[in-house]
Amino acid sequence: MKTVWVTALAKDEARVQQVMGQLKTYGLAPNGHFWIDNLEKMAWMGARDEMKNSKASLWLVLASEKELAQPSIRYGLSLMALSIYAANGTGFPVVFLFSGKESVAPATLPTPLRGATVLSDATPAWQAKLVAQVNKPQAPVSQDYRLDVYGDPNLGQWFEVGPAQGAWTGALFGVAGAEITFHAVGAKGKLPERTVLEYEQKGFELALGGKKFVAWAVKNMVDESQSYFIRVKGQPSSLLFSQYAEGQEADVFALQLQ
């Protein structure tokens, strides 16, 4: 029996019980939590860990237009999605379930959530659509980069970036509406205990798509086994990162998180 992890953005116990009951009727095993909108304490990390332990095959978010209009909720969901994709692949199924006639266009969601399926509980046989998604082979989504995020009230909020294949001759990372406070290079998958940085640069400004970013960079070689780690204070509305190839053209990746 496949597990569906249910995130309820509002503490509506009646709705949650109804949805979970319907999932059970269709042969799915629901588990989940009520969303805690607390970015300072990085509450999304606890939900991410519980979801990971449940071995869920699909993430179902019970949402409303009002909740998804809140920047803090959009940001927290974005971080959780990035972490889920890093662990399970970018093809991991995510579904937003609205009540009645409410809905949003996927293109209006933050970048990490734009691949999600949007359904309403008024949609005929929406439960069967989840069954189909859970049992559909996960198609790998090709990306040129790796991106993960870590959150700990003591260590802070960290992003990890690197190439999906090959190597970068240096790395650059910028944020809009937040502050970078530290950076490091080390083995991928965990925060490094120590680092040696080559030709580091801090606090230079970049502009992309009408937004201003403050960026840091290093010249360290970053490959499939090494990552660039960046500690960020605050909740950036957008991220920008790329290979740092001074004087050469490089693909630049930008993500909206709110």
Short mmCIF file of C-alpha atoms in Angstrom, two decimals:
data_model
loop_
_atom_site.label_atom_id
_atom_site.label_comp_id
_atom_site.label_asym_id
_atom_site.label_seq_id
_atom_site.Cartn_x
_atom_site.Cartn_y
_atom_site.Cartn_z
CA MET A 1 0.00 0.00 0.00
CA LYS A 2 1.46 3.33 -1.09
CA THR A 3 1.72 6.15 1.46
CA VAL A 4 0.46 9.67 0.72
CA TRP A 5 1.86 12.44 2.93
CA VAL A 6 -0.85 15.00 3.61
CA THR A 7 0.06 18.58 4.54
CA ALA A 8 -2.93 20.62 5.71
CA LEU A 9 -2.17 24.34 5.53
CA ALA A 10 -5.21 25.15 7.72
CA LYS A 11 -6.10 23.35 10.93
CA ASP A 12 -9.36 22.00 9.55
CA GLU A 13 -9.65 18.60 11.22
CA ALA A 14 -12.96 17.76 9.55
CA ARG A 15 -11.52 18.29 6.07
CA VAL A 16 -8.40 16.30 6.86
CA GLN A 17 -10.40 13.36 8.21
CA GLN A 18 -12.66 13.42 5.15
CA VAL A 19 -9.71 13.44 2.71
CA MET A 20 -7.83 10.72 4.58
CA GLY A 21 -10.95 8.56 4.67
CA GLN A 22 -11.35 8.87 0.91
CA LEU A 23 -7.69 8.02 0.33
CA LYS A 24 -8.08 4.86 2.40
CA THR A 25 -11.13 3.90 0.35
CA TYR A 26 -8.95 4.03 -2.77
CA GLY A 27 -6.27 1.79 -1.26
CA LEU A 28 -3.83 4.50 -0.20
CA ALA A 29 -2.24 4.90 3.24
CA PRO A 30 -2.51 8.55 4.34
CA ASN A 31 -0.23 10.12 6.91
CA GLY A 32 0.59 13.74 7.55
CA HIS A 33 0.53 16.89 9.63
CA PHE A 34 -0.87 20.38 10.05
CA TRP A 35 1.47 23.01 8.61
CA ILE A 36 3.29 25.19 11.15
CA ASP A 37 4.06 28.60 9.66
CA ASN A 38 7.23 29.28 11.65
CA LEU A 39 10.24 30.00 9.48
CA GLU A 40 12.37 31.25 12.38
CA LYS A 41 12.27 27.80 13.99
CA MET A 42 12.39 26.13 10.57
CA ALA A 43 9.31 24.04 11.33
CA TRP A 44 9.24 22.74 7.76
CA MET A 45 12.30 20.61 8.53
CA GLY A 46 10.38 18.57 11.09
CA ALA A 47 7.62 17.91 8.57
CA ARG A 48 10.20 16.98 5.93
CA ASP A 49 11.83 14.46 8.29
CA GLU A 50 8.49 12.89 9.20
CA MET A 51 7.57 12.61 5.54
CA LYS A 52 10.91 10.98 4.76
CA ASN A 53 10.45 8.44 7.56
CA SER A 54 6.97 7.59 6.27
CA LYS A 55 8.46 6.59 2.89
CA ALA A 56 5.69 8.53 1.16
CA SER A 57 5.15 8.14 -2.57
CA LEU A 58 3.25 11.42 -3.04
CA TRP A 59 2.97 14.79 -1.28
CA LEU A 60 -0.60 16.09 -1.06
CA VAL A 61 -1.08 19.69 0.09
CA LEU A 62 -4.57 20.69 1.24
CA ALA A 63 -4.60 24.36 0.31
CA SER A 64 -6.71 27.45 -0.20
CA GLU A 65 -6.17 30.63 -2.18
CA LYS A 66 -5.86 32.63 1.05
CA GLU A 67 -3.10 30.46 2.50
CA LEU A 68 -1.12 30.35 -0.73
CA ALA A 69 -1.17 34.14 -0.87
CA GLN A 70 1.01 34.33 2.27
CA PRO A 71 4.74 34.77 1.43
CA SER A 72 5.89 32.86 4.53
CA ILE A 73 3.81 29.80 3.59
CA ARG A 74 4.93 29.95 -0.05
CA TYR A 75 8.56 30.17 1.10
CA GLY A 76 8.29 27.29 3.57
CA LEU A 77 6.60 25.04 1.00
CA SER A 78 9.33 25.92 -1.51
CA LEU A 79 12.08 24.88 0.88
CA MET A 80 10.32 21.62 1.72
CA ALA A 81 9.84 20.90 -1.99
CA LEU A 82 13.51 21.54 -2.77
CA SER A 83 14.55 19.19 0.02
CA ILE A 84 12.10 16.49 -1.14
CA TYR A 85 13.31 16.72 -4.74
CA ALA A 86 16.95 16.53 -3.64
CA ALA A 87 16.22 13.29 -1.78
CA ASN A 88 13.72 11.68 -4.17
CA GLY A 89 14.32 13.20 -7.59
CA THR A 90 12.63 16.13 -9.27
CA GLY A 91 9.94 13.84 -10.67
CA PHE A 92 8.50 13.17 -7.21
CA PRO A 93 4.71 13.84 -7.44
CA VAL A 94 3.28 16.85 -5.63
CA VAL A 95 -0.45 17.63 -5.68
CA PHE A 96 -2.36 20.68 -4.40
CA LEU A 97 -5.95 19.88 -3.46
CA PHE A 98 -8.38 22.79 -3.16
CA SER A 99 -11.92 22.82 -1.85
CA GLY A 100 -14.87 23.48 -4.16
CA LYS A 101 -14.27 26.06 -6.86
CA GLU A 102 -11.01 27.42 -5.40
CA SER A 103 -7.82 26.90 -7.38
CA VAL A 104 -4.60 28.54 -8.53
CA ALA A 105 -2.68 28.34 -11.79
CA PRO A 106 0.57 26.37 -11.35
CA ALA A 107 2.44 29.20 -13.10
CA THR A 108 1.58 31.52 -10.17
CA LEU A 109 3.26 29.21 -7.63
CA PRO A 110 6.91 29.57 -6.58
CA THR A 111 9.34 27.91 -9.01
CA PRO A 112 9.90 24.66 -7.03
CA LEU A 113 6.12 24.03 -6.99
CA ARG A 114 5.22 24.81 -10.59
CA GLY A 115 5.43 21.17 -11.62
CA ALA A 116 2.72 20.24 -9.13
CA THR A 117 -0.70 18.95 -10.14
CA VAL A 118 -3.59 21.20 -9.04
CA LEU A 119 -6.91 19.50 -8.25
CA SER A 120 -10.17 20.33 -6.48
CA ASP A 121 -12.16 17.96 -4.29
CA ALA A 122 -15.04 18.89 -6.62
CA THR A 123 -13.14 17.29 -9.52
CA PRO A 124 -14.74 13.96 -10.45
CA ALA A 125 -12.61 10.99 -9.31
CA TRP A 126 -9.78 13.15 -7.97
CA GLN A 127 -8.88 10.23 -5.71
CA ALA A 128 -8.30 8.00 -8.73
CA LYS A 129 -5.97 10.65 -10.17
CA LEU A 130 -3.82 10.35 -7.05
CA VAL A 131 -3.77 6.56 -7.35
CA ALA A 132 -2.58 6.92 -10.94
CA GLN A 133 0.17 9.36 -9.93
CA VAL A 134 1.37 7.16 -7.07
CA ASN A 135 1.65 4.11 -9.35
CA LYS A 136 3.09 5.87 -12.39
CA PRO A 137 6.82 5.24 -12.86
CA GLN A 138 8.71 8.36 -11.86
CA ALA A 139 10.15 9.98 -14.95
CA PRO A 140 13.55 11.55 -14.30
CA VAL A 141 13.64 15.29 -14.94
CA SER A 142 16.91 16.42 -16.43
CA GLN A 143 18.58 19.39 -14.73
CA ASP A 144 21.97 20.98 -15.12
CA TYR A 145 22.37 21.59 -11.39
CA ARG A 146 21.88 20.11 -7.92
CA LEU A 147 20.09 22.17 -5.26
CA ASP A 148 19.31 21.26 -1.67
CA VAL A 149 18.47 23.17 1.51
CA TYR A 150 19.15 22.57 5.21
CA GLY A 151 17.53 24.23 8.17
CA ASP A 152 18.54 24.18 11.82
CA PRO A 153 17.72 26.84 14.45
CA ASN A 154 21.31 26.59 15.74
CA LEU A 155 23.26 26.26 12.48
CA GLY A 156 21.02 28.48 10.37
CA GLN A 157 19.57 28.13 6.90
CA TRP A 158 21.89 26.71 4.25
CA PHE A 159 21.60 26.14 0.51
CA GLU A 160 23.75 23.60 -1.33
CA VAL A 161 24.42 23.88 -5.08
CA GLY A 162 26.57 22.13 -7.62
CA PRO A 163 26.53 20.69 -11.15
CA ALA A 164 24.43 17.61 -11.88
CA GLN A 165 27.21 16.41 -14.17
CA GLY A 166 30.71 17.52 -14.94
CA ALA A 167 32.36 20.35 -13.04
CA TRP A 168 32.09 24.07 -12.43
CA THR A 169 35.22 26.22 -12.37
CA GLY A 170 33.96 28.12 -9.36
CA ALA A 171 30.46 28.86 -8.08
CA LEU A 172 28.28 31.93 -7.56
CA PHE A 173 25.15 32.33 -5.43
CA GLY A 174 22.92 35.37 -4.98
CA VAL A 175 19.79 36.23 -3.01
CA ALA A 176 17.07 38.87 -3.36
CA GLY A 177 15.57 40.25 -0.17
CA ALA A 178 17.90 38.42 2.24
CA GLU A 179 21.53 38.30 3.37
CA ILE A 180 24.34 35.80 2.82
CA THR A 181 26.42 35.42 5.99
CA PHE A 182 28.84 32.55 5.27
CA HIS A 183 29.94 30.18 2.52
CA ALA A 184 31.97 26.99 2.19
CA VAL A 185 32.95 24.23 -0.22
CA GLY A 186 32.93 20.56 0.73
CA ALA A 187 31.70 17.04 0.02
CA LYS A 188 28.10 17.01 -1.17
CA GLY A 189 25.26 15.91 1.06
CA LYS A 190 26.36 17.39 4.40
CA LEU A 191 27.55 20.70 5.80
CA PRO A 192 31.38 20.78 5.86
CA GLU A 193 33.17 21.04 9.18
CA ARG A 194 36.03 23.00 7.59
CA THR A 195 36.72 24.57 4.24
CA VAL A 196 39.44 26.19 2.14
CA LEU A 197 38.15 28.86 -0.24
CA GLU A 198 39.90 30.05 -3.38
CA TYR A 199 39.57 33.70 -4.42
CA GLU A 200 36.34 34.29 -2.53
CA GLN A 201 34.22 37.33 -3.32
CA LYS A 202 31.46 38.79 -1.14
CA GLY A 203 28.62 41.23 -1.51
CA PHE A 204 28.62 42.14 -5.19
CA GLU A 205 25.37 43.07 -6.89
CA LEU A 206 23.72 41.45 -9.89
CA ALA A 207 20.48 42.18 -11.72
CA LEU A 208 18.24 39.69 -13.49
CA GLY A 209 14.63 39.98 -14.58
CA GLY A 210 14.21 43.35 -12.92
CA LYS A 211 15.42 42.04 -9.54
CA LYS A 212 18.58 42.92 -7.67
CA PHE A 213 20.62 40.13 -6.11
CA VAL A 214 23.51 40.30 -3.66
CA ALA A 215 25.95 37.50 -4.44
CA TRP A 216 29.00 35.70 -3.08
CA ALA A 217 31.36 33.52 -5.11
CA VAL A 218 34.43 31.28 -4.98
CA LYS A 219 36.86 29.94 -7.58
CA ASN A 220 37.00 26.42 -6.07
CA MET A 221 36.34 23.58 -8.52
CA VAL A 222 32.87 22.18 -7.77
CA ASP A 223 31.99 18.83 -9.35
CA GLU A 224 29.53 15.95 -8.91
CA SER A 225 31.05 15.03 -5.53
CA GLN A 226 31.64 18.58 -4.21
CA SER A 227 29.14 21.35 -3.44
CA TYR A 228 29.05 25.05 -2.68
CA PHE A 229 27.26 25.77 0.62
CA ILE A 230 25.77 29.17 1.43
CA ARG A 231 24.27 30.32 4.74
CA VAL A 232 21.40 32.75 4.25
CA LYS A 233 19.74 34.97 6.85
CA GLY A 234 16.12 35.83 6.15
CA GLN A 235 13.70 34.60 3.51
CA PRO A 236 14.92 35.46 0.00
CA SER A 237 12.17 36.04 -2.51
CA SER A 238 14.43 34.61 -5.23
CA LEU A 239 17.74 32.79 -5.67
CA LEU A 240 20.32 33.08 -8.42
CA PHE A 241 23.25 30.71 -8.90
CA SER A 242 25.66 29.53 -11.56
CA GLN A 243 29.16 28.45 -12.37
CA TYR A 244 31.53 31.31 -11.63
CA ALA A 245 33.45 31.65 -14.86
CA GLU A 246 34.89 35.15 -14.78
CA GLY A 247 35.15 36.60 -18.26
CA GLN A 248 33.25 33.68 -19.80
CA GLU A 249 29.60 33.01 -20.49
CA ALA A 250 27.81 30.67 -18.06
CA ASP A 251 24.24 29.48 -17.64
CA VAL A 252 22.52 31.32 -14.79
CA PHE A 253 19.70 29.64 -12.85
CA ALA A 254 17.08 31.67 -11.01
CA LEU A 255 14.27 30.43 -8.75
CA GLN A 256 11.38 32.34 -7.20
CA LEU A 257 10.70 31.09 -3.67
CA GLN A 258 7.77 33.30 -2.65
#
